[in-house]
PDB file of C-alpha atoms in Angstrom:
ATOM      1  CA  MET A 283      -1.279  40.990  -7.455  1.00 61.00           C
ATOM      2  CA  GLU A 284      -4.338  38.999  -8.151  1.00 74.00           C
ATOM      3  CA  ILE A 285      -7.321  40.578  -9.585  1.00 73.00           C
ATOM      4  CA  ASN A 286     -10.551  40.017  -7.821  1.00 77.00           C
ATOM      5  CA  ALA A 287     -13.976  39.126  -9.471  1.00 81.00           C
ATOM      6  CA  GLU A 288     -15.388  42.693  -9.195  1.00 80.00           C
ATOM      7  CA  ALA A 289     -12.564  44.508 -10.583  1.00 79.00           C
ATOM      8  CA  GLN A 290     -12.228  41.550 -13.538  1.00 81.00           C
ATOM      9  CA  ALA A 291     -16.050  41.967 -14.307  1.00 83.00           C
ATOM     10  CA  VAL A 292     -15.388  45.881 -14.710  1.00 82.00           C
ATOM     11  CA  ILE A 293     -12.317  44.788 -16.914  1.00 80.00           C
ATOM     12  CA  ASP A 294     -14.522  42.675 -18.896  1.00 81.00           C
ATOM     13  CA  ARG A 295     -17.205  45.198 -19.519  1.00 84.00           C
ATOM     14  CA  ILE A 296     -14.398  47.745 -20.840  1.00 79.00           C
ATOM     15  CA  ALA A 297     -12.741  45.061 -23.151  1.00 77.00           C
ATOM     16  CA  ALA A 298     -15.926  44.486 -24.629  1.00 82.00           C
ATOM     17  CA  VAL A 299     -16.499  48.020 -25.636  1.00 81.00           C
ATOM     18  CA  MET A 300     -13.061  48.283 -26.941  1.00 75.00           C
ATOM     19  CA  ALA A 301     -13.814  44.894 -28.936  1.00 76.00           C
ATOM     20  CA  LYS A 302     -16.988  46.303 -30.257  1.00 82.00           C
ATOM     21  CA  PRO A 303     -17.672  50.019 -29.703  1.00 83.00           C
ATOM     22  CA  PRO A 304     -21.349  50.513 -28.900  1.00 89.00           C
ATOM     23  CA  ARG A 305     -23.918  52.792 -30.442  1.00 92.00           C
ATOM     24  CA  PHE A 306     -23.408  56.273 -29.145  1.00 94.00           C
ATOM     25  CA  ASN A 307     -26.495  57.069 -27.006  1.00 96.00           C
ATOM     26  CA  ALA A 308     -26.514  60.702 -25.972  1.00 95.00           C
ATOM     27  CA  GLU A 309     -29.792  60.529 -23.690  1.00 96.00           C
ATOM     28  CA  ALA A 310     -28.029  57.558 -21.846  1.00 96.00           C
ATOM     29  CA  ILE A 311     -24.852  59.177 -21.048  1.00 95.00           C
ATOM     30  CA  THR A 312     -26.513  62.549 -19.900  1.00 95.00           C
ATOM     31  CA  GLN A 313     -28.242  60.732 -17.627  1.00 94.00           C
ATOM     32  CA  CYS A 314     -24.972  59.107 -16.174  1.00 93.00           C
ATOM     33  CA  PHE A 315     -23.444  62.510 -16.121  1.00 90.00           C
ATOM     34  CA  LYS A 316     -26.746  63.643 -14.180  1.00 91.00           C
ATOM     35  CA  ARG A 317     -26.271  60.874 -11.485  1.00 91.00           C
ATOM     36  CA  GLN A 318     -22.648  61.902 -11.222  1.00 86.00           C
ATOM     37  CA  TYR A 319     -23.635  65.523 -10.330  1.00 84.00           C
ATOM     38  CA  GLU A 320     -26.200  64.214  -8.035  1.00 86.00           C
ATOM     39  CA  LEU A 321     -23.617  62.131  -6.274  1.00 83.00           C
ATOM     40  CA  LEU A 322     -21.148  65.186  -6.192  1.00 80.00           C
ATOM     41  CA  VAL A 323     -23.726  67.778  -4.863  1.00 75.00           C
TER      42      VAL A 323
ATOM     43  CA  MET B 238     -24.897  73.249  -8.239  1.00 62.00           C
ATOM     44  CA  LYS B 239     -26.782  72.988 -11.531  1.00 72.00           C
ATOM     45  CA  MET B 240     -25.432  70.806 -14.186  1.00 78.00           C
ATOM     46  CA  PRO B 241     -24.559  72.287 -17.535  1.00 80.00           C
ATOM     47  CA  ASN B 242     -26.301  71.828 -20.915  1.00 88.00           C
ATOM     48  CA  VAL B 243     -25.263  69.056 -22.926  1.00 89.00           C
ATOM     49  CA  GLU B 244     -23.815  69.060 -26.292  1.00 89.00           C
ATOM     50  CA  VAL B 245     -22.699  66.418 -28.518  1.00 90.00           C
ATOM     51  CA  GLY B 246     -19.467  67.329 -30.479  1.00 87.00           C
ATOM     52  CA  LYS B 247     -19.130  65.796 -33.789  1.00 85.00           C
ATOM     53  CA  ASP B 248     -15.479  64.709 -33.222  1.00 79.00           C
ATOM     54  CA  LEU B 249     -12.376  65.094 -31.005  1.00 76.00           C
ATOM     55  CA  VAL B 250     -11.065  67.755 -33.124  1.00 77.00           C
ATOM     56  CA  TYR B 251     -14.256  69.865 -32.284  1.00 79.00           C
ATOM     57  CA  GLY B 252     -13.911  69.066 -28.471  1.00 77.00           C
ATOM     58  CA  TYR B 253     -10.221  70.285 -28.252  1.00 75.00           C
ATOM     59  CA  LYS B 254     -11.188  73.340 -30.224  1.00 76.00           C
ATOM     60  CA  ALA B 255     -14.333  74.117 -27.872  1.00 75.00           C
ATOM     61  CA  ALA B 256     -12.144  73.599 -25.058  1.00 69.00           C
ATOM     62  CA  ARG B 257      -9.668  76.095 -26.530  1.00 66.00           C
ATOM     63  CA  ASP B 258     -12.148  78.749 -27.510  1.00 66.00           C
ATOM     64  CA  ALA B 259     -13.886  78.421 -24.086  1.00 60.00           C
ATOM     65  CA  ALA B 260     -10.551  78.945 -22.183  1.00 53.00           C
ATOM     66  CA  TRP B 261      -9.898  82.070 -24.339  1.00 46.00           C
ATOM     67  CA  GLY B 262     -12.704  83.695 -22.124  1.00 47.00           C
ATOM     68  CA  ALA B 263     -11.275  82.436 -18.897  1.00 46.00           C
ATOM     69  CA  ALA B 264      -9.156  84.332 -16.589  1.00 40.00           C
ATOM     70  CA  TRP B 265      -6.255  82.069 -17.688  1.00 40.00           C
ATOM     71  CA  GLY B 266      -6.833  82.628 -21.078  1.00 43.00           C
ATOM     72  CA  ALA B 267      -3.518  84.084 -21.791  1.00 45.00           C
ATOM     73  CA  ALA B 268      -1.694  81.384 -20.614  1.00 43.00           C
ATOM     74  CA  TRP B 269      -3.811  78.953 -22.503  1.00 40.00           C
ATOM     75  CA  ASP B 270      -3.074  80.986 -25.663  1.00 42.00           C
ATOM     76  CA  ALA B 271       0.708  80.994 -25.354  1.00 42.00           C
ATOM     77  CA  VAL B 272       0.385  77.162 -25.246  1.00 42.00           C
ATOM     78  CA  TRP B 273      -2.094  76.895 -27.964  1.00 39.00           C
ATOM     79  CA  GLY B 274       0.007  79.343 -30.237  1.00 40.00           C
ATOM     80  CA  ALA B 275       2.988  76.818 -29.677  1.00 40.00           C
ATOM     81  CA  ALA B 276       0.889  73.903 -30.320  1.00 38.00           C
ATOM     82  CA  ARG B 277      -1.439  75.448 -33.129  1.00 37.00           C
ATOM     83  CA  GLY B 278      -2.349  72.504 -35.283  1.00 39.00           C
ATOM     84  CA  ALA B 279      -1.801  69.937 -32.738  1.00 39.00           C
ATOM     85  CA  ALA B 280      -5.239  69.219 -32.242  1.00 36.00           C
ATOM     86  CA  ARG B 281      -5.697  67.131 -35.290  1.00 38.00           C
ATOM     87  CA  GLY B 282      -2.538  65.173 -34.086  1.00 42.00           C
ATOM     88  CA  ALA B 283      -4.178  64.922 -30.682  1.00 41.00           C
ATOM     89  CA  ALA B 284      -7.485  63.692 -31.836  1.00 40.00           C
ATOM     90  CA  TRP B 285      -5.759  60.763 -34.040  1.00 40.00           C
ATOM     91  CA  GLY B 286      -3.208  60.065 -31.445  1.00 46.00           C
ATOM     92  CA  ALA B 287      -5.744  59.656 -28.767  1.00 42.00           C
ATOM     93  CA  ALA B 288      -7.907  57.470 -30.926  1.00 43.00           C
ATOM     94  CA  ARG B 289      -4.817  55.377 -31.801  1.00 42.00           C
ATOM     95  CA  ASP B 290      -4.021  54.438 -28.181  1.00 48.00           C
ATOM     96  CA  ALA B 291      -7.808  54.211 -27.367  1.00 45.00           C
ATOM     97  CA  ALA B 292      -6.784  56.351 -24.602  1.00 49.00           C
ATOM     98  CA  TRP B 293     -10.519  57.481 -24.474  1.00 61.00           C
ATOM     99  CA  ASP B 294     -11.415  59.554 -21.449  1.00 67.00           C
ATOM    100  CA  ALA B 295     -14.259  57.301 -20.752  1.00 69.00           C
ATOM    101  CA  ALA B 296     -12.583  54.147 -20.923  1.00 69.00           C
ATOM    102  CA  TRP B 297      -9.552  55.449 -18.523  1.00 66.00           C
ATOM    103  CA  ASP B 298     -12.027  56.567 -15.949  1.00 70.00           C
ATOM    104  CA  ALA B 299     -13.840  53.215 -15.998  1.00 69.00           C
ATOM    105  CA  ALA B 300     -10.619  51.368 -15.516  1.00 70.00           C
ATOM    106  CA  ARG B 301     -10.051  53.488 -12.487  1.00 70.00           C
ATOM    107  CA  ASP B 302     -12.979  51.941 -11.396  1.00 69.00           C
ATOM    108  CA  ALA B 303     -11.922  48.537 -11.915  1.00 71.00           C
ATOM    109  CA  ALA B 304      -8.618  49.400 -10.005  1.00 73.00           C
ATOM    110  CA  VAL B 305     -10.083  50.724  -6.783  1.00 72.00           C
ATOM    111  CA  LEU B 306     -12.509  47.753  -6.892  1.00 73.00           C
ATOM    112  CA  ASN B 307      -9.566  45.629  -6.696  1.00 72.00           C
ATOM    113  CA  THR B 308      -8.299  47.156  -3.656  1.00 75.00           C
ATOM    114  CA  GLY B 309     -11.569  45.885  -1.717  1.00 75.00           C
ATOM    115  CA  LEU B 310     -11.840  49.224   0.130  1.00 76.00           C
ATOM    116  CA  LYS B 311     -15.178  49.667   1.193  1.00 79.00           C
ATOM    117  CA  ASP B 312     -15.206  52.802   3.177  1.00 82.00           C
ATOM    118  CA  SER B 313     -17.547  55.575   2.418  1.00 83.00           C
ATOM    119  CA  ALA B 314     -15.088  57.513   0.334  1.00 82.00           C
ATOM    120  CA  SER B 315     -14.041  54.706  -1.867  1.00 81.00           C
ATOM    121  CA  LEU B 316     -17.866  53.603  -2.433  1.00 84.00           C
ATOM    122  CA  ARG B 317     -18.514  57.260  -3.398  1.00 84.00           C
ATOM    123  CA  PHE B 318     -15.552  57.300  -5.614  1.00 83.00           C
ATOM    124  CA  LEU B 319     -16.717  53.986  -7.324  1.00 84.00           C
ATOM    125  CA  ALA B 320     -20.277  55.220  -7.676  1.00 87.00           C
ATOM    126  CA  LEU B 321     -18.819  58.065  -9.597  1.00 85.00           C
ATOM    127  CA  GLU B 322     -16.769  56.036 -11.854  1.00 83.00           C
ATOM    128  CA  MET B 323     -19.207  53.414 -12.475  1.00 87.00           C
ATOM    129  CA  GLU B 324     -21.330  56.177 -14.244  1.00 90.00           C
ATOM    130  CA  MET B 325     -18.359  56.418 -16.433  1.00 86.00           C
ATOM    131  CA  LEU B 326     -18.196  52.751 -17.222  1.00 87.00           C
ATOM    132  CA  ARG B 327     -22.048  53.213 -17.959  1.00 92.00           C
ATOM    133  CA  ALA B 328     -21.317  56.135 -20.402  1.00 91.00           C
ATOM    134  CA  LEU B 329     -18.624  54.321 -21.955  1.00 88.00           C
ATOM    135  CA  GLU B 330     -20.999  51.341 -22.811  1.00 92.00           C
ATOM    136  CA  ASN B 331     -23.261  53.843 -24.329  1.00 94.00           C
ATOM    137  CA  GLY B 332     -20.526  55.087 -26.774  1.00 91.00           C
ATOM    138  CA  LEU B 333     -18.889  57.901 -24.819  1.00 90.00           C
ATOM    139  CA  GLY B 334     -15.206  58.578 -25.991  1.00 86.00           C
ATOM    140  CA  TRP B 335     -14.461  61.887 -24.628  1.00 85.00           C
ATOM    141  CA  TYR B 336     -16.048  64.462 -22.757  1.00 85.00           C
ATOM    142  CA  PHE B 337     -14.974  68.121 -22.087  1.00 83.00           C
ATOM    143  CA  PRO B 338     -16.627  69.671 -18.941  1.00 79.00           C
ATOM    144  CA  MET B 339     -16.714  73.629 -19.323  1.00 78.00           C
ATOM    145  CA  LYS B 340     -18.125  76.263 -17.392  1.00 74.00           C
ATOM    146  CA  ASN B 341     -21.534  76.799 -19.450  1.00 79.00           C
ATOM    147  CA  LYS B 342     -21.667  73.165 -21.156  1.00 84.00           C
ATOM    148  CA  LEU B 343     -20.666  69.705 -21.171  1.00 87.00           C
ATOM    149  CA  ILE B 344     -19.424  68.531 -24.673  1.00 88.00           C
ATOM    150  CA  LEU B 345     -19.921  64.756 -25.196  1.00 91.00           C
ATOM    151  CA  ILE B 346     -17.603  63.202 -27.984  1.00 89.00           C
ATOM    152  CA  PRO B 347     -18.530  59.538 -29.531  1.00 91.00           C
ATOM    153  CA  ILE B 348     -16.199  56.800 -29.899  1.00 86.00           C
ATOM    154  CA  PRO B 349     -15.105  56.898 -33.433  1.00 87.00           C
ATOM    155  CA  LYS B 350     -15.285  53.989 -35.930  1.00 86.00           C
ATOM    156  CA  ILE B 351     -12.088  52.361 -35.630  1.00 84.00           C
ATOM    157  CA  ALA B 352     -10.392  49.816 -38.068  1.00 86.00           C
ATOM    158  CA  VAL B 353      -6.996  48.012 -37.127  1.00 83.00           C
ATOM    159  CA  ASP B 354      -4.911  45.380 -38.616  1.00 84.00           C
ATOM    160  CA  GLU B 355      -3.595  42.034 -37.151  1.00 81.00           C
ATOM    161  CA  ARG B 356      -1.567  43.707 -34.553  1.00 78.00           C
ATOM    162  CA  LYS B 357      -4.140  45.947 -33.411  1.00 76.00           C
ATOM    163  CA  ARG B 358      -2.654  49.014 -35.194  1.00 81.00           C
ATOM    164  CA  LEU B 359      -4.782  51.679 -36.862  1.00 84.00           C
ATOM    165  CA  HIS B 360      -5.167  50.476 -40.494  1.00 91.00           C
ATOM    166  CA  SER B 361      -7.298  50.214 -43.566  1.00 94.00           C
ATOM    167  CA  LEU B 362      -7.099  50.345 -47.254  1.00 96.00           C
ATOM    168  CA  GLU B 363     -10.716  50.418 -47.593  1.00 95.00           C
ATOM    169  CA  LYS B 364     -11.864  53.454 -45.593  1.00 95.00           C
ATOM    170  CA  PRO B 365     -10.511  55.856 -42.987  1.00 93.00           C
ATOM    171  CA  ALA B 366      -9.030  53.989 -39.937  1.00 89.00           C
ATOM    172  CA  VAL B 367     -10.709  56.325 -37.578  1.00 86.00           C
ATOM    173  CA  SER B 368     -13.892  58.025 -38.174  1.00 89.00           C
ATOM    174  CA  TRP B 369     -16.640  59.941 -36.732  1.00 88.00           C
ATOM    175  CA  ARG B 370     -19.923  60.098 -38.553  1.00 88.00           C
ATOM    176  CA  GLY B 371     -20.104  63.703 -39.766  1.00 88.00           C
ATOM    177  CA  GLY B 372     -16.838  64.338 -38.367  1.00 88.00           C
ATOM    178  CA  ALA B 373     -13.092  63.761 -38.905  1.00 87.00           C
ATOM    179  CA  LYS B 374     -11.820  61.067 -40.598  1.00 90.00           C
ATOM    180  CA  PHE B 375      -8.063  59.772 -40.211  1.00 89.00           C
ATOM    181  CA  HIS B 376      -6.283  57.465 -42.752  1.00 91.00           C
ATOM    182  CA  PHE B 377      -3.679  54.996 -41.375  1.00 91.00           C
ATOM    183  CA  ILE B 378      -1.817  52.243 -42.913  1.00 93.00           C
ATOM    184  CA  HIS B 379      -0.441  49.752 -40.326  1.00 89.00           C
ATOM    185  CA  GLY B 380      -0.132  52.255 -37.603  1.00 86.00           C
ATOM    186  CA  VAL B 381       1.153  55.154 -39.774  1.00 89.00           C
ATOM    187  CA  LYS B 382      -1.103  58.277 -40.551  1.00 88.00           C
ATOM    188  CA  PHE B 383      -1.250  59.410 -44.047  1.00 92.00           C
ATOM    189  CA  ASP B 384      -2.886  62.306 -45.669  1.00 92.00           C
ATOM    190  CA  LYS B 385      -5.925  61.313 -47.492  1.00 94.00           C
ATOM    191  CA  ILE B 386      -4.377  61.946 -51.075  1.00 95.00           C
ATOM    192  CA  LEU B 387      -1.088  59.790 -50.382  1.00 95.00           C
ATOM    193  CA  TRP B 388      -3.363  57.076 -48.955  1.00 96.00           C
ATOM    194  CA  GLU B 389      -5.364  56.793 -52.013  1.00 96.00           C
ATOM    195  CA  LYS B 390      -2.615  56.443 -54.264  1.00 95.00           C
ATOM    196  CA  VAL B 391      -1.056  53.984 -51.845  1.00 94.00           C
ATOM    197  CA  ARG B 392      -4.452  51.763 -51.820  1.00 94.00           C
ATOM    198  CA  ARG B 393      -5.005  52.128 -55.369  1.00 94.00           C
ATOM    199  CA  ASN B 394      -1.430  51.033 -56.306  1.00 88.00           C
ATOM    200  CA  ARG B 395      -0.886  54.402 -58.067  1.00 90.00           C
ATOM    201  CA  LEU B 396       1.994  55.577 -56.147  1.00 89.00           C
ATOM    202  CA  SER B 397       5.492  55.398 -58.483  1.00 86.00           C
ATOM    203  CA  VAL B 398       8.273  53.569 -57.248  1.00 83.00           C
ATOM    204  CA  GLU B 399      10.195  57.116 -57.286  1.00 84.00           C
ATOM    205  CA  GLU B 400       7.395  58.282 -55.065  1.00 88.00           C
ATOM    206  CA  MET B 401       7.554  55.209 -52.909  1.00 85.00           C
ATOM    207  CA  LEU B 402      11.348  55.434 -52.184  1.00 81.00           C
ATOM    208  CA  GLY B 403      11.383  59.008 -52.031  1.00 85.00           C
ATOM    209  CA  LEU B 404       9.037  59.009 -49.099  1.00 88.00           C
ATOM    210  CA  LYS B 405      10.910  61.090 -46.579  1.00 88.00           C
ATOM    211  CA  ASN B 406       8.717  60.009 -43.487  1.00 88.00           C
ATOM    212  CA  THR B 407      10.914  56.520 -42.799  1.00 83.00           C
ATOM    213  CA  GLU B 408       7.496  55.056 -41.044  1.00 86.00           C
ATOM    214  CA  GLN B 409       5.383  55.991 -44.098  1.00 90.00           C
ATOM    215  CA  ARG B 410       7.863  54.442 -46.427  1.00 86.00           C
ATOM    216  CA  MET B 411       7.706  51.331 -44.328  1.00 81.00           C
ATOM    217  CA  ALA B 412       4.056  51.121 -44.105  1.00 89.00           C
ATOM    218  CA  VAL B 413       3.842  51.610 -48.064  1.00 89.00           C
ATOM    219  CA  LEU B 414       6.857  48.863 -48.352  1.00 82.00           C
ATOM    220  CA  LYS B 415       4.515  46.447 -46.262  1.00 83.00           C
ATOM    221  CA  VAL B 416       1.333  46.867 -48.541  1.00 89.00           C
ATOM    222  CA  LYS B 417       3.473  46.834 -51.768  1.00 85.00           C
ATOM    223  CA  GLY B 418       6.283  43.961 -50.499  1.00 82.00           C
ATOM    224  CA  PRO B 419       9.669  44.842 -50.844  1.00 82.00           C
ATOM    225  CA  ASP B 420      10.592  42.577 -53.563  1.00 84.00           C
ATOM    226  CA  ALA B 421       7.870  43.467 -55.479  1.00 85.00           C
ATOM    227  CA  LEU B 422       8.959  46.962 -55.145  1.00 83.00           C
ATOM    228  CA  LEU B 423      12.549  46.285 -56.239  1.00 88.00           C
ATOM    229  CA  ALA B 424      11.048  44.275 -59.148  1.00 88.00           C
ATOM    230  CA  GLU B 425       8.747  47.079 -60.349  1.00 85.00           C
ATOM    231  CA  ALA B 426      11.883  49.319 -60.207  1.00 85.00           C
ATOM    232  CA  ASN B 427      14.143  46.791 -62.297  1.00 89.00           C
ATOM    233  CA  ALA B 428      16.644  47.079 -59.553  1.00 92.00           C
ATOM    234  CA  VAL B 429      19.534  45.046 -59.781  1.00 94.00           C
ATOM    235  CA  MET B 430      21.472  43.258 -56.875  1.00 95.00           C
ATOM    236  CA  VAL B 431      24.892  44.471 -57.050  1.00 95.00           C
ATOM    237  CA  ASN B 432      26.564  43.019 -53.623  1.00 94.00           C
ATOM    238  CA  GLN B 433      25.326  41.473 -50.599  1.00 93.00           C
ATOM    239  CA  THR B 434      26.970  40.241 -47.287  1.00 88.00           C
ATOM    240  CA  PRO B 435      27.977  36.694 -46.872  1.00 87.00           C
ATOM    241  CA  SER B 436      24.907  36.125 -44.750  1.00 83.00           C
ATOM    242  CA  LYS B 437      22.724  37.468 -47.578  1.00 86.00           C
ATOM    243  CA  LYS B 438      21.057  39.608 -44.878  1.00 86.00           C
ATOM    244  CA  TYR B 439      22.391  43.025 -46.473  1.00 91.00           C
ATOM    245  CA  GLN B 440      21.672  43.346 -50.093  1.00 94.00           C
ATOM    246  CA  LEU B 441      22.572  46.587 -52.176  1.00 95.00           C
ATOM    247  CA  TYR B 442      20.496  47.208 -55.336  1.00 95.00           C
ATOM    248  CA  LEU B 443      21.072  49.673 -58.140  1.00 94.00           C
ATOM    249  CA  ILE B 444      18.090  51.386 -59.663  1.00 89.00           C
ATOM    250  CA  GLU B 445      18.564  53.137 -62.786  1.00 88.00           C
ATOM    251  CA  ASN B 446      16.363  55.156 -65.030  1.00 77.00           C
ATOM    252  CA  VAL B 447      13.664  56.181 -62.169  1.00 75.00           C
ATOM    253  CA  PHE B 448      15.651  58.954 -60.390  1.00 76.00           C
ATOM    254  CA  SER B 449      17.630  61.651 -61.957  1.00 78.00           C
ATOM    255  CA  GLN B 450      20.914  59.424 -61.253  1.00 84.00           C
ATOM    256  CA  PRO B 451      21.729  55.863 -60.736  1.00 88.00           C
ATOM    257  CA  ALA B 452      20.133  55.398 -57.231  1.00 88.00           C
ATOM    258  CA  TYR B 453      21.340  52.524 -54.611  1.00 92.00           C
ATOM    259  CA  PHE B 454      19.259  50.925 -51.981  1.00 91.00           C
ATOM    260  CA  LEU B 455      19.797  48.583 -49.184  1.00 92.00           C
ATOM    261  CA  LYS B 456      17.521  46.003 -48.443  1.00 92.00           C
ATOM    262  CA  TYR B 457      18.113  44.419 -45.072  1.00 89.00           C
ATOM    263  CA  VAL B 458      16.471  42.634 -41.934  1.00 83.00           C
ATOM    264  CA  CYS B 459      16.336  44.796 -38.672  1.00 79.00           C
ATOM    265  CA  PRO B 460      17.788  42.289 -36.422  1.00 75.00           C
ATOM    266  CA  SER B 461      15.755  43.500 -33.472  1.00 77.00           C
ATOM    267  CA  THR B 462      12.426  43.661 -35.289  1.00 77.00           C
ATOM    268  CA  GLY B 463      12.776  41.208 -37.995  1.00 78.00           C
ATOM    269  CA  ARG B 464      11.177  43.848 -40.460  1.00 79.00           C
ATOM    270  CA  VAL B 465      12.761  44.129 -43.772  1.00 83.00           C
ATOM    271  CA  TYR B 466      13.838  47.353 -44.622  1.00 84.00           C
ATOM    272  CA  VAL B 467      14.487  49.042 -47.996  1.00 85.00           C
ATOM    273  CA  SER B 468      16.574  52.278 -47.568  1.00 85.00           C
ATOM    274  CA  GLY B 469      18.526  54.854 -49.924  1.00 87.00           C
ATOM    275  CA  VAL B 470      22.363  54.788 -49.779  1.00 91.00           C
ATOM    276  CA  GLU B 471      24.484  57.875 -50.648  1.00 91.00           C
ATOM    277  CA  PRO B 472      25.519  57.389 -54.504  1.00 91.00           C
ATOM    278  CA  GLU B 473      28.997  57.825 -53.601  1.00 92.00           C
ATOM    279  CA  VAL B 474      29.027  54.949 -50.918  1.00 92.00           C
ATOM    280  CA  GLY B 475      26.729  53.016 -53.207  1.00 93.00           C
ATOM    281  CA  LYS B 476      29.273  53.122 -55.940  1.00 93.00           C
ATOM    282  CA  LEU B 477      31.498  51.163 -53.799  1.00 93.00           C
ATOM    283  CA  LYS B 478      29.271  48.268 -54.424  1.00 94.00           C
ATOM    284  CA  ASP B 479      29.707  46.648 -51.037  1.00 92.00           C
ATOM    285  CA  ALA B 480      26.690  45.865 -49.262  1.00 92.00           C
ATOM    286  CA  GLY B 481      28.921  45.971 -46.071  1.00 88.00           C
ATOM    287  CA  LYS B 482      30.254  49.468 -46.546  1.00 88.00           C
ATOM    288  CA  ALA B 483      26.591  50.338 -47.118  1.00 90.00           C
ATOM    289  CA  ILE B 484      25.354  49.208 -43.810  1.00 87.00           C
ATOM    290  CA  ALA B 485      28.313  50.711 -42.157  1.00 87.00           C
ATOM    291  CA  TRP B 486      27.841  53.987 -43.607  1.00 89.00           C
ATOM    292  CA  LYS B 487      23.875  53.803 -42.436  1.00 84.00           C
ATOM    293  CA  TRP B 488      24.853  53.490 -39.175  1.00 80.00           C
ATOM    294  CA  GLY B 489      27.863  56.176 -39.191  1.00 81.00           C
ATOM    295  CA  LEU B 490      30.610  53.507 -38.739  1.00 74.00           C
ATOM    296  CA  GLU B 491      33.584  52.280 -40.865  1.00 70.00           C
ATOM    297  CA  LYS B 492      33.067  48.806 -42.245  1.00 65.00           C
ATOM    298  CA  GLU B 493      35.658  47.415 -39.938  1.00 66.00           C
ATOM    299  CA  GLU B 494      33.747  48.639 -37.094  1.00 66.00           C
ATOM    300  CA  TYR B 495      30.689  47.246 -38.216  1.00 65.00           C
ATOM    301  CA  GLY B 496      32.224  44.229 -39.484  1.00 63.00           C
ATOM    302  CA  GLN B 497      31.534  41.883 -36.327  1.00 61.00           C
ATOM    303  CA  ILE B 498      27.781  42.570 -36.561  1.00 59.00           C
ATOM    304  CA  ILE B 499      27.888  41.661 -40.069  1.00 57.00           C
ATOM    305  CA  GLU B 500      29.645  38.480 -39.511  1.00 54.00           C
ATOM    306  CA  ALA B 501      27.411  37.449 -36.921  1.00 54.00           C
ATOM    307  CA  SER B 502      24.304  38.099 -38.663  1.00 51.00           C
TER     308      SER B 502
END
C-alpha cells in the first residue's frame, strides 16, 4: 500500500516532533482543544 | 457543551493519579478501585513504559490522522474526523504528550525530555533518560530501568563485582555488563577461565575471594542476538569444570542433548 503525499506530510510532521520534542505551549494546546470542542458541538 | 478547565500536569504519574482520583468520585468508582487496588504502584511503571515506547496520546492521535488521509476519503464524516485529529497534530507540535479528559477538567501532560542510545533505547549515564521539568524522572541504561541509587553506582563505576554479578534482574545485569564490558568485569574479579568449548563460544570462569564461596560464571555469545552474557552457574555444576555441561545445565538439558548445539556453535 503506497502512502499518499498528504499522509506522508503528516507522518513527517510526527517524525519531526519525535526527533526533537518541541517546547510545551499550554496556550496553543488549549486552543487546539477549544477548536476540537467547537467541531464536536 | 462547555469545554472544561485546562490544567497542566507536571508529569504522566500525576495524570494517572488524577484520573484515578477523579474516577473515585464517579459511579463506577468501585470498579476502578478494584482494578487500581490490583495495579497499585503501576502508575509509575506505566509512566515510563509509555514514555519508553513514545506511545504518546497526542502522537497516536496524529498518526490516525495520517492513516485516514491515506485512505483518500473525502466524505463529510472523514473530513470532520481529519479536522479533529489535525488539532491533535498541532497539539503534539506544541509539546503535548498525553491528556486526561475528565468531567470537570482537562489535564495536559507535556512531552518529557528523553535521552536514547544508538539503538533508540532509553539511555543516559549523564542524566535521567526520561524527565519532566519539576516532575518525575526515570533512569535507564540501554533501555533497562534502574532506581536512582543503583544508576548512580553504575555510572560512577562504584558497583562492586559482587553487586554486578549478583544483580537478580537479568536485564539490569546485562545493561551493567554492557557499560562495564564483560572482559573488564571478569578481569576486575580476577576471574580465571577453567574451561571452554572447542568453538570457544562458551567459557567457564572461576571467581574466588569475591563471594562467600568460589563462584563459577559462564561467558557466552547468544546465537540469536549476538549479545555477550556472563551468567552464574550452580557451584556443583561449575566444579565439574566443563563449559559444555555448564551451558547444558543452564538450558535444563544433559550435555549430550546439548552437544549438537555446542558442536554446531
